[in-house]
Coordinates of N, CA and C in Angstrom, one line a residue:
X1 N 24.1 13.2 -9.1 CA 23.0 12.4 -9.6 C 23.5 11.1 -10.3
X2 N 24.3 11.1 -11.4 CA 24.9 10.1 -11.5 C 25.4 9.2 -10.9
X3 N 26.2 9.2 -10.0 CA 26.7 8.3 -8.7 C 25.7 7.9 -7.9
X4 N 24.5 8.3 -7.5 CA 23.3 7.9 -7.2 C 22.8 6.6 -7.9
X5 N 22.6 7.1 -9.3 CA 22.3 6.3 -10.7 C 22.7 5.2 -10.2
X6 N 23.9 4.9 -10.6 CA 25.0 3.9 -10.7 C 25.1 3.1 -9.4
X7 N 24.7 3.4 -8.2 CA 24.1 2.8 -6.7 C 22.8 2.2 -7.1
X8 N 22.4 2.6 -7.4 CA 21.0 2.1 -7.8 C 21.0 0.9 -8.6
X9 N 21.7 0.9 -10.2 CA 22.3 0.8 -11.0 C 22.7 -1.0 -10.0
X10 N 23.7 -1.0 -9.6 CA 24.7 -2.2 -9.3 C 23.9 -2.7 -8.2
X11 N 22.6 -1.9 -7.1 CA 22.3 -2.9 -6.7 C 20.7 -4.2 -7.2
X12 N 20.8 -3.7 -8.6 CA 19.8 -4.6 -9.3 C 20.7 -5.7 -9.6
X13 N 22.1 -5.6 -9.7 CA 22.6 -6.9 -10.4 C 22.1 -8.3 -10.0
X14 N 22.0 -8.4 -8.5 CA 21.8 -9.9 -8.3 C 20.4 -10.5 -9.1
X15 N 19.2 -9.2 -8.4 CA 18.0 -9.6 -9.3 C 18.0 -10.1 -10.3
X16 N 18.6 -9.0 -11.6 CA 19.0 -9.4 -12.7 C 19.4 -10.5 -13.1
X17 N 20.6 -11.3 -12.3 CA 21.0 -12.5 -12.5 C 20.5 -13.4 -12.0
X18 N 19.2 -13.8 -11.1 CA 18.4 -14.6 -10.5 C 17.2 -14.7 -11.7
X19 N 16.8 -13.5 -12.1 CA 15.8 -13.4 -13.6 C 16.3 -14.7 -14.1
X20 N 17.7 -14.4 -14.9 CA 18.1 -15.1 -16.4 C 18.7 -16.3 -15.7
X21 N 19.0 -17.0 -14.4 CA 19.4 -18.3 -13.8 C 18.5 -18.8 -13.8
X22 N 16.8 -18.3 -13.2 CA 15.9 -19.1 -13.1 C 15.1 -19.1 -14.8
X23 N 15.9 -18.8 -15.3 CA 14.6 -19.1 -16.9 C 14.0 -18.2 -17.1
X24 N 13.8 -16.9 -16.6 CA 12.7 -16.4 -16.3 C 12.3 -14.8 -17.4
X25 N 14.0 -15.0 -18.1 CA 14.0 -13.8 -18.7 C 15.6 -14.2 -19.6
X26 N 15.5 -14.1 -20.9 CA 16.9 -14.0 -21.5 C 17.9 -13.1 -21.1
X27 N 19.2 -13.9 -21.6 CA 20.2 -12.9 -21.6 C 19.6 -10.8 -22.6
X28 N 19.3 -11.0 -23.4 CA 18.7 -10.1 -23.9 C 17.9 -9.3 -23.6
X29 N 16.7 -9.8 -22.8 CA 15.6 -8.9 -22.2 C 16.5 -8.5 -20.5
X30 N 16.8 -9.5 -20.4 CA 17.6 -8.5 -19.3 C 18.9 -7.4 -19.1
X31 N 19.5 -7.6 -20.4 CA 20.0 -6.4 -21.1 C 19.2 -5.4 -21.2
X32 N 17.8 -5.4 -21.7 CA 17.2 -4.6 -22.1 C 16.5 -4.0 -21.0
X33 N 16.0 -4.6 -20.1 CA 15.6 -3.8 -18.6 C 16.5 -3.6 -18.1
X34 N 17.9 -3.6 -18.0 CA 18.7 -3.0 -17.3 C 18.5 -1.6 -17.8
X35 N 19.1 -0.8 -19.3 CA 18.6 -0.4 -19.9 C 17.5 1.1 -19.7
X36 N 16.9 0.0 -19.7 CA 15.2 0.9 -19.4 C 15.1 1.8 -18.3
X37 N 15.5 0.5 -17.4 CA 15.4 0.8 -15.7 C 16.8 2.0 -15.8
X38 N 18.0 2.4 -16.2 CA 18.7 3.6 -16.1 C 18.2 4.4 -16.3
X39 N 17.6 4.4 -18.0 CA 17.3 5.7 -18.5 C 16.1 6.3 -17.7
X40 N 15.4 5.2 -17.3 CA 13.7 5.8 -16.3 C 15.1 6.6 -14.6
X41 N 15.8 6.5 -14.5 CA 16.0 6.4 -13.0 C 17.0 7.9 -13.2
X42 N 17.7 8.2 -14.7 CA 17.7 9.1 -15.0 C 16.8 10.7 -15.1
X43 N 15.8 9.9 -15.9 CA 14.7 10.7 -15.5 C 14.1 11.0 -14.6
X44 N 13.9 10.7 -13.3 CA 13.1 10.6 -12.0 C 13.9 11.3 -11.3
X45 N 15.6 11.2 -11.5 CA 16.3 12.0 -10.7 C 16.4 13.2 -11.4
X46 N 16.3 13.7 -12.6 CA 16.4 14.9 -12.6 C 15.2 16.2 -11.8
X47 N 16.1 17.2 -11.4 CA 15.4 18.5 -11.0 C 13.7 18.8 -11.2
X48 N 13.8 18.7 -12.5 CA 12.4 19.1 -13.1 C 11.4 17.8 -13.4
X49 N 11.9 16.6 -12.6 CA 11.6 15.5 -13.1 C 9.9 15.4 -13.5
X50 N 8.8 15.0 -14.0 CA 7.6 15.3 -14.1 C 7.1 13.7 -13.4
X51 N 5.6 13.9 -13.1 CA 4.9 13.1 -12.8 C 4.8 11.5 -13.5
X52 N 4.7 11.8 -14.9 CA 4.7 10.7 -15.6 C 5.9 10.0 -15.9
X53 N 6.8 10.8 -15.6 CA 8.4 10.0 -15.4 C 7.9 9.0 -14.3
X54 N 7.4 9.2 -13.2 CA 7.5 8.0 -12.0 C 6.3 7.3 -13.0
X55 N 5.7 7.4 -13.5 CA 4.1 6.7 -13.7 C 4.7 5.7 -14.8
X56 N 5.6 6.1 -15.3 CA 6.5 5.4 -17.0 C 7.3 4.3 -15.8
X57 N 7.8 4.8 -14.6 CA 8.8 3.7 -14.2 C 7.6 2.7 -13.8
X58 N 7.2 3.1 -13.0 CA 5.8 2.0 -11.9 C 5.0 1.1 -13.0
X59 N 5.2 1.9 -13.9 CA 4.2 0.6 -15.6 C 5.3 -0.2 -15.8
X60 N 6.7 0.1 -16.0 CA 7.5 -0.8 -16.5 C 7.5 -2.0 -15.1
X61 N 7.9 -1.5 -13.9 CA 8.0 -2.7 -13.1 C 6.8 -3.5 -12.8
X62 N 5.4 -2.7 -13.1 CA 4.2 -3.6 -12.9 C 4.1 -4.6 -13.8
X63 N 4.5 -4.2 -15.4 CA 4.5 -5.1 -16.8 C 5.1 -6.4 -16.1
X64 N 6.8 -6.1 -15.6 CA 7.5 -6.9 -15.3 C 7.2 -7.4 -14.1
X65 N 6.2 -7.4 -13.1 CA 5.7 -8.6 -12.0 C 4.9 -9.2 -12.9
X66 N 3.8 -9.2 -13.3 CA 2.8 -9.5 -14.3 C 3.6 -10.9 -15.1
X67 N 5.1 -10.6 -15.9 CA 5.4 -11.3 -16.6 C 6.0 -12.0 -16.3
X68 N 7.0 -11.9 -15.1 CA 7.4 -13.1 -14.3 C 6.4 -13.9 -13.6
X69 N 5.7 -13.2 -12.9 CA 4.2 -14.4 -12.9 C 3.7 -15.4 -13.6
X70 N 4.0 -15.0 -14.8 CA 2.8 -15.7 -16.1 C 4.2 -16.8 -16.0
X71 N 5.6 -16.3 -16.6 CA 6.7 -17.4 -16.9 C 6.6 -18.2 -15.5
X72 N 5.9 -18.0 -14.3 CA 6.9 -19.0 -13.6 C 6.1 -19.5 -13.5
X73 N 4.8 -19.8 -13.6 CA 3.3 -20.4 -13.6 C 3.9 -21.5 -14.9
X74 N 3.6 -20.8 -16.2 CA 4.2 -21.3 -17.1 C 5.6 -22.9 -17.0
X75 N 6.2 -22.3 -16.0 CA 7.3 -23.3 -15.7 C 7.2 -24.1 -14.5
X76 N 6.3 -24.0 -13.6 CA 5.8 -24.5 -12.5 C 7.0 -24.5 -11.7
X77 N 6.9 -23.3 -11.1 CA 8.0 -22.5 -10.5 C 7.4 -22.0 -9.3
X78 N 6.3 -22.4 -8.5 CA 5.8 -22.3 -7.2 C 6.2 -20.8 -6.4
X79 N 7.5 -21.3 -6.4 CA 8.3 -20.6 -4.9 C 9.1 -19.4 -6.1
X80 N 9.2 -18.1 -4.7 CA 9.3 -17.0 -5.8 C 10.8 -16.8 -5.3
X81 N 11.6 -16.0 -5.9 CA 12.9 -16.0 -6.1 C 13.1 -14.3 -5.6
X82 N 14.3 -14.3 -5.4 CA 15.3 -12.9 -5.0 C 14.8 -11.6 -6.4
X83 N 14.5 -12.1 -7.1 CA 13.7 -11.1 -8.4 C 12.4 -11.0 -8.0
X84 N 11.3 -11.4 -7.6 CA 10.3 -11.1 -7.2 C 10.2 -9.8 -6.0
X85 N 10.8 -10.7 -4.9 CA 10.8 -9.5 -3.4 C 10.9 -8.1 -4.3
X86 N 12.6 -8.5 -5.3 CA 13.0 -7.0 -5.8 C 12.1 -6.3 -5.9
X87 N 11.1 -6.6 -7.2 CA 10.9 -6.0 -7.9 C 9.3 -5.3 -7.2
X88 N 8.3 -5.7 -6.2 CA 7.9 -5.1 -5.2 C 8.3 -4.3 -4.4
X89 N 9.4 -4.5 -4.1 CA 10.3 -3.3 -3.5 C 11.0 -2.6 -4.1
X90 N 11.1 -3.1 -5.2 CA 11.6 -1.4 -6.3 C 9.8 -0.9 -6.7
X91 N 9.2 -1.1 -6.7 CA 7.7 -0.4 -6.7 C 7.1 0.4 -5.9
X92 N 7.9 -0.1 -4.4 CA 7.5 0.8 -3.6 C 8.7 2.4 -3.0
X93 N 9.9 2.0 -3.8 CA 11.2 2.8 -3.9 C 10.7 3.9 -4.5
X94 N 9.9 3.6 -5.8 CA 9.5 4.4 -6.7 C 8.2 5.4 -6.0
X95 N 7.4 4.7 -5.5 CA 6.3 5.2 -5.2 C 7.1 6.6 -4.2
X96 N 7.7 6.1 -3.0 CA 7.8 6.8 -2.0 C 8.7 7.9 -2.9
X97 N 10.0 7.6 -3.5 CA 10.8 9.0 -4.2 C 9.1 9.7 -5.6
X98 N 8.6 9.1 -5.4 CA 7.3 9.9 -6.2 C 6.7 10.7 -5.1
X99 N 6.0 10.0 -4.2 CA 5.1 11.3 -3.4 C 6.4 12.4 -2.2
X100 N 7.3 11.8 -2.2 CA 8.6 12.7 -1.8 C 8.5 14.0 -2.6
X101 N 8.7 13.7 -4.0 CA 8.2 15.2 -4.9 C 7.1 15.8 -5.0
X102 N 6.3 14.5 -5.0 CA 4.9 15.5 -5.5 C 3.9 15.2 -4.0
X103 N 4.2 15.6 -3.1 CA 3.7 15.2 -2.1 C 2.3 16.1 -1.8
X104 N 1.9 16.6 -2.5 CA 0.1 17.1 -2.6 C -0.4 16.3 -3.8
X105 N -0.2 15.0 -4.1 CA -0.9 14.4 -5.3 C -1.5 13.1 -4.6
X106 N -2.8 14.0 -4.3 CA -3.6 12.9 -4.2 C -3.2 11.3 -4.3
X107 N -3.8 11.5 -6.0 CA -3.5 10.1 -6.7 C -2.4 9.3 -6.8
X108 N -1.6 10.1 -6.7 CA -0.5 9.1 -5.6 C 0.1 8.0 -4.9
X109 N -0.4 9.2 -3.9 CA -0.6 8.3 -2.8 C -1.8 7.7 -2.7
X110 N -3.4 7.4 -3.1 CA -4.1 6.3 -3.5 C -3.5 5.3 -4.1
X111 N -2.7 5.6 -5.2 CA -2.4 4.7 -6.3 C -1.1 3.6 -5.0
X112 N -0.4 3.9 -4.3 CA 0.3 3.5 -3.2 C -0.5 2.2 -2.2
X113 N -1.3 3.3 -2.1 CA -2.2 2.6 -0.7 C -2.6 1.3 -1.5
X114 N -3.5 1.6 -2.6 CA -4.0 0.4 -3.9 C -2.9 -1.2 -3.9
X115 N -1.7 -0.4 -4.1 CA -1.2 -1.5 -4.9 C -0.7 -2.1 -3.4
X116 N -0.4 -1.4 -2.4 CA -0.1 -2.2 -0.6 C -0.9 -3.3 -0.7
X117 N -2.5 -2.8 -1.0 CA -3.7 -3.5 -0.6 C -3.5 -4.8 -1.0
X118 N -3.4 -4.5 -2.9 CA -3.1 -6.0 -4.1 C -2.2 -7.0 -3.2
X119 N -0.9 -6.2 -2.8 CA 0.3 -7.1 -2.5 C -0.1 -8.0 -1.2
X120 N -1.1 -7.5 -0.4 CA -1.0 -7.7 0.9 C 0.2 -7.1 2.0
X121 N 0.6 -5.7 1.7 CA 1.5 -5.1 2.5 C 0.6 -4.6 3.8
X122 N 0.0 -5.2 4.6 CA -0.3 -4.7 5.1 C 0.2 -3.4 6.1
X123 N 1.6 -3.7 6.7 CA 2.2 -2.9 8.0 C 2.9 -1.4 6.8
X124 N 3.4 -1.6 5.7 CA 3.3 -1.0 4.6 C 2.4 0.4 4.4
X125 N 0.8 -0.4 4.3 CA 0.1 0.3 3.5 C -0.1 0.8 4.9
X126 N -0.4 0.7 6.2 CA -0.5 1.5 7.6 C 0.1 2.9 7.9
X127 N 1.7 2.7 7.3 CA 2.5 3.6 7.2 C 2.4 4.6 5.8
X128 N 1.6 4.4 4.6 CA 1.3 4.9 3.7 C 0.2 6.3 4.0
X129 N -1.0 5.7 4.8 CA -2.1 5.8 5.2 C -1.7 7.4 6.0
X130 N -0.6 6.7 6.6 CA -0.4 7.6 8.0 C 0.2 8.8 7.2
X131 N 1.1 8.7 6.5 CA 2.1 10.0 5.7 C 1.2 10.4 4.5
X132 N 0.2 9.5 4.4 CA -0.7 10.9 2.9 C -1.7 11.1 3.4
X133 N -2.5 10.7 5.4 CA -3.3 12.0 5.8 C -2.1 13.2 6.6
X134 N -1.0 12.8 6.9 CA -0.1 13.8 7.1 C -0.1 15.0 6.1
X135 N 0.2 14.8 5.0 CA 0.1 15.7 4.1 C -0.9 16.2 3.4
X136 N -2.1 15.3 3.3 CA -3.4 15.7 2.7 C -4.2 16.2 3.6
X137 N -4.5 16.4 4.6 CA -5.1 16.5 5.8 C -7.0 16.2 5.6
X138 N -6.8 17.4 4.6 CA -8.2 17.8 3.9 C -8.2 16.9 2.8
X139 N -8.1 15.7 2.5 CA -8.7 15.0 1.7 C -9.8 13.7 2.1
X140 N -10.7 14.1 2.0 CA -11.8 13.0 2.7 C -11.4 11.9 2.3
X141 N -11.5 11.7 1.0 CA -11.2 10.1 0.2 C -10.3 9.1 1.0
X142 N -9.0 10.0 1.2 CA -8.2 9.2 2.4 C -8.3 9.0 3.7
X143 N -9.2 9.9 4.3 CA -9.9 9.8 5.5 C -10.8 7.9 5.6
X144 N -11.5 8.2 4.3 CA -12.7 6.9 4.5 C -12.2 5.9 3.9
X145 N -11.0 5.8 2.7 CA -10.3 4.6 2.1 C -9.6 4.1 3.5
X146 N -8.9 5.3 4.2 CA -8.0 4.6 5.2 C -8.7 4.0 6.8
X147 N -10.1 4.0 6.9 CA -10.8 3.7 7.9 C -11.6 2.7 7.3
X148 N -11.8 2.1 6.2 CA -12.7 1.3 5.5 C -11.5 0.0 5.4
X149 N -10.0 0.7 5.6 CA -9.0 -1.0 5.6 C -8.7 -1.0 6.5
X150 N -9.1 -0.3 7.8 CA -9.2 -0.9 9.0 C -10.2 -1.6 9.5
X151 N -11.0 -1.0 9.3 CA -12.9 -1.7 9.8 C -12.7 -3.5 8.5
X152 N -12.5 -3.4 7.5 CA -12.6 -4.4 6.6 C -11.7 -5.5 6.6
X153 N -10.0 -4.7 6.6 CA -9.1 -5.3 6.2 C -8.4 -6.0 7.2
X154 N -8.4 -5.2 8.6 CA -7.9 -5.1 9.5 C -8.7 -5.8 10.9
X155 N -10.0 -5.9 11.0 CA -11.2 -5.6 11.5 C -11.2 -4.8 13.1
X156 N -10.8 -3.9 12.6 CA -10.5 -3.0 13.7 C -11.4 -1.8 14.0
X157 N -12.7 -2.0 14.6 CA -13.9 -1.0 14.2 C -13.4 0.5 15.0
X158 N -12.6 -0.3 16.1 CA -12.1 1.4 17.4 C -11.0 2.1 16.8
X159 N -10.3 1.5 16.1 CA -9.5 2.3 14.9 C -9.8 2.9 13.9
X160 N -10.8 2.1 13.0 CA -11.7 2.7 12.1 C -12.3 4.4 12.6
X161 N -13.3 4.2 13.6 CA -14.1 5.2 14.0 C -12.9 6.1 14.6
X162 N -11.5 6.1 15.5 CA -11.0 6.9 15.2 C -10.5 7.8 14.7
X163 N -10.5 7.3 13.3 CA -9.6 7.7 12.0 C -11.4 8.9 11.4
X164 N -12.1 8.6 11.5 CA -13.4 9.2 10.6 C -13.8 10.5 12.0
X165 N -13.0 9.8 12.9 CA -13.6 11.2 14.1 C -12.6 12.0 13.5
X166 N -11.4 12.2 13.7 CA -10.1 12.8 13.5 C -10.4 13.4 12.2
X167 N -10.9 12.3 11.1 CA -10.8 13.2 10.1 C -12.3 14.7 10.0
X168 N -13.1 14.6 10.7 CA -14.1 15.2 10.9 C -13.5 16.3 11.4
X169 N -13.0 16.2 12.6 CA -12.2 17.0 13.4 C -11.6 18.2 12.5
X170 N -11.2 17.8 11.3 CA -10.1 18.7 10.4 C -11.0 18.9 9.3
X171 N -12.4 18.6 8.9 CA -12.9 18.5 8.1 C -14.4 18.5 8.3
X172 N -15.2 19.5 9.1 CA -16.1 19.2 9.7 C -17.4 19.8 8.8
X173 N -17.1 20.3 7.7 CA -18.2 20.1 6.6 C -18.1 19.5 5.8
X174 N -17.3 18.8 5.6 CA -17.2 17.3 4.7 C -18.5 16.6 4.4
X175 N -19.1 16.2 3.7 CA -20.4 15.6 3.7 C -19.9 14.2 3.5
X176 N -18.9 14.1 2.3 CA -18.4 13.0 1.7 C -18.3 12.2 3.8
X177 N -17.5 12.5 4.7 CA -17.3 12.2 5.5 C -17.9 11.9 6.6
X178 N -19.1 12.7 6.9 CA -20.7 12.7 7.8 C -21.1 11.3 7.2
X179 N -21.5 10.9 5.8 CA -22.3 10.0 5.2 C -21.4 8.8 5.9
X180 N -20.0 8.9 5.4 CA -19.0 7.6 5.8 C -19.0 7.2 7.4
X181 N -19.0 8.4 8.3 CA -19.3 8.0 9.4 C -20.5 7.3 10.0
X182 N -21.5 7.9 9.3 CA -23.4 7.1 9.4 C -23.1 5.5 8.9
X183 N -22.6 5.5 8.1 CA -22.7 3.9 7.3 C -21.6 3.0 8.3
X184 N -20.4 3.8 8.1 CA -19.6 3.0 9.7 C -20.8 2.7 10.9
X185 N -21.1 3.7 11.8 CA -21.9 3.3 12.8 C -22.9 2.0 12.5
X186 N -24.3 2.0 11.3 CA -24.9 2.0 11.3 C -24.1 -0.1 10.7
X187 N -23.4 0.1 10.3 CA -22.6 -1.4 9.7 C -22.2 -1.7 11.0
X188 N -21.3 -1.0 11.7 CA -20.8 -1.7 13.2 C -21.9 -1.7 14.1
X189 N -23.0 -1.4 14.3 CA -24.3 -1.8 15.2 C -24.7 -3.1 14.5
X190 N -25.0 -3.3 13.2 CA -25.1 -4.5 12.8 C -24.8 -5.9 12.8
X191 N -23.1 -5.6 12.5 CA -21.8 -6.4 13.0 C -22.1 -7.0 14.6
X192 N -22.5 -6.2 15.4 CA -22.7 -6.2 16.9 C -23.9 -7.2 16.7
X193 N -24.8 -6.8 16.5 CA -26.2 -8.0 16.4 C -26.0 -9.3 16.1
X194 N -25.2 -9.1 14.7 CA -25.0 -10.5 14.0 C -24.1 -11.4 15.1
X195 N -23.2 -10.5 15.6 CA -22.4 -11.5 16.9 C -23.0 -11.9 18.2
X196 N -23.9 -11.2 18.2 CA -24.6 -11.6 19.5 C -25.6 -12.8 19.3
X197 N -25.9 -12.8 17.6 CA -27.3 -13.7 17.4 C -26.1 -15.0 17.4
X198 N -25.0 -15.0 17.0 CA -24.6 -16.1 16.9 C -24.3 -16.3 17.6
X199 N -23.5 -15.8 19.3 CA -23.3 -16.4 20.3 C -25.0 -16.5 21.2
X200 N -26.0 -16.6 20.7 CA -26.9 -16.7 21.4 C -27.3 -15.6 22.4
X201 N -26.7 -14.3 22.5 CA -26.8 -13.9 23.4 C -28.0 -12.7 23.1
X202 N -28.6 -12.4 22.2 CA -29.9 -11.9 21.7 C -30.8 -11.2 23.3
X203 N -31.0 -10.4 23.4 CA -31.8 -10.3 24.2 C -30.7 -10.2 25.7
X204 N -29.9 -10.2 25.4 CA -29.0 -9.9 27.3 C -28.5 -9.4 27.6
X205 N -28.4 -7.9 26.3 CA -27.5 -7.0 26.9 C -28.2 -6.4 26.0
X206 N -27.8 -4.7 26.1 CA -28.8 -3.9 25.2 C -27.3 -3.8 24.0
X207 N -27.7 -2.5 23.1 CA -26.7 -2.7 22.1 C -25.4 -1.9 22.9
X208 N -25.8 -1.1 23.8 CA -24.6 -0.3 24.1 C -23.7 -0.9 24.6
X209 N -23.6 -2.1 25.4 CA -22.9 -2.5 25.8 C -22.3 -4.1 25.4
X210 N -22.6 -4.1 24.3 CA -22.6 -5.1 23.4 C -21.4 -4.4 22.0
X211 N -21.7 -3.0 21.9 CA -20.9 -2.1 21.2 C -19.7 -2.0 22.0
X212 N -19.7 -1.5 23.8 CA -18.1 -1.4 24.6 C -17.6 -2.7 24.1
X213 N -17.7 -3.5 24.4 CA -17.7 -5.2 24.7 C -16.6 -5.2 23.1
X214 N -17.3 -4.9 22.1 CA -16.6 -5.1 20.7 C -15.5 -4.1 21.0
X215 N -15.4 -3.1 21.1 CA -14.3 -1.8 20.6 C -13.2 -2.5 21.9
X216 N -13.7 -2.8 22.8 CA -13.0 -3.8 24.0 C -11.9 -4.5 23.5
X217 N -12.4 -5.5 22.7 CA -12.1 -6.5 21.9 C -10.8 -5.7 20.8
X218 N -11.1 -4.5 20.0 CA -10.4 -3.7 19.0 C -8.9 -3.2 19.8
X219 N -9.5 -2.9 20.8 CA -8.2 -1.9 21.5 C -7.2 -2.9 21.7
X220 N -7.9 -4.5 22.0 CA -6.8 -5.4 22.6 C -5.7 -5.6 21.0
X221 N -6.7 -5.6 20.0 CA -6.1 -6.2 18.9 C -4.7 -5.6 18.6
X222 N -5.4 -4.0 19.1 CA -4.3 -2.9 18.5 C -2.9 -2.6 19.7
X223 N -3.5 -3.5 21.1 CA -2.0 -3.6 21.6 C -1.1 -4.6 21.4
X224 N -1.9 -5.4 21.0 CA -1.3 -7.0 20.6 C -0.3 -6.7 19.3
X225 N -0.3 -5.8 18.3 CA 0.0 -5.5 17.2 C 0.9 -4.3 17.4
X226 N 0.8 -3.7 18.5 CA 2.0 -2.5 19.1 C 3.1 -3.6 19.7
X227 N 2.7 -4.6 20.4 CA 3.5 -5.7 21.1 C 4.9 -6.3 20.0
X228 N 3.9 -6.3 19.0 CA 4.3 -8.0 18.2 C 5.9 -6.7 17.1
X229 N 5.2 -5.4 17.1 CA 5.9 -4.3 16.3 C 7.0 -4.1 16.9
X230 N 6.8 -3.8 18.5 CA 7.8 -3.3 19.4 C 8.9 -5.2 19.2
X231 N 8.6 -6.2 19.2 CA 9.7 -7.0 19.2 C 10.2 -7.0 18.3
X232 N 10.2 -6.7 17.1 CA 11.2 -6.8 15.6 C 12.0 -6.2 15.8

């Protein structure tokens, strides 16, 4: 555990020294989150570690985006530095060694998906989505949060409606789920209208095929985006 620590430990240094180069934090406070950040990393690695051990680390690094924000605004400091990336990606280090343990906690993995959303992680929060209906199966909430950032976030309505069939599939007296699926349909027939009124095409096709025509349009999105994955 220790030797873990201490890897952990030495690869904050640069961060740390990009903090107190750019102004952004004293020699002192970054003594002192070094500090912090051990004794929390202590805690999270032990055996019996508890829930609020990760929830004590994720407040301290949220405090600390929050406050490098404010200082670099403060200093008209635009462009973000090798301490920023970190410290998002120690947020998400924490998250994942959090639902790693507690991987039936709901809240969690919400609290995950949430903060993807804030940051704009998108390809992130996809892969979040995917490993807490893996584990949750039976949790509606993630069923319709994770079809509601496709249909919204994404605008992906043939992805959406997959995700709310599937979860039905595993969940087929769900009500919370029935209702989410009515309001999807009944918003994507609408969506369909509003597009047709604006391309003028009102009256030239019925809705059913004005509906293929869209999910048409979705499937391409989602190979274009298998494409763009497969080249990295």
């Amino acid at each position: 555990m220790a030797d873990a620590v201490r890897r952990i430990m030495e690869d904050m240094v640069p961060e740390l020294e990009d903090l107190q180069k750019r102004g952004l934090a004293s020699a002192r406070e970054v003594r002192q989150l070094a500090k912090r950040r051990e004794r929390l990393e202590y805690a999270i690695a032990k055996p019996g570690a508890a829930r609020d051990d990760f929830l004590r680390y994720l407040q301290l690094e949220l405090n600390l985006a929050s406050l490098v924000a404010c200082r670099r605004k403060r200093l008209s400091m635009p462009r973000r530095g090798a301490s920023d990336w970190n410290i998002r990606k120690r947020v998400h280090f924490i998250f994942h060694r959090a639902t790693r343990r507690f991987k039936g906690d709901e809240r969690l993995w919400l609290q995950w998906a949430d903060y993807c959303e804030r940051t704009g992680a998108a390809k992130r929060l996809g892969r979040v989505y995917a490993q807490a209906l893996s584990m949750l199966p039976a949790c509606a909430r993630l069923w319709v949060k994770a079809a509601a950032w496709e249909m919204d976030g994404r605008h992906n309505a043939g992805a959406a409606r997959r995700l709310l069939q599937r979860g039905l599939r595993v969940n087929a007296a769900e009500r919370s789920l029935w209702l989410a699926y009515f309001r999807f349909e009944l918003l994507f027939l609408l969506r369909v209208s509003e597009r047709r009124e604006l391309l003028g095409l009102a009256g030239a096709a019925d809705d059913g095929d004005a509906a293929a025509a869209e999910e048409a349009d979705d499937d391409d999105d989602d190979d274009d985006d298998d494409e763009e994955e497969g080249g990295e």
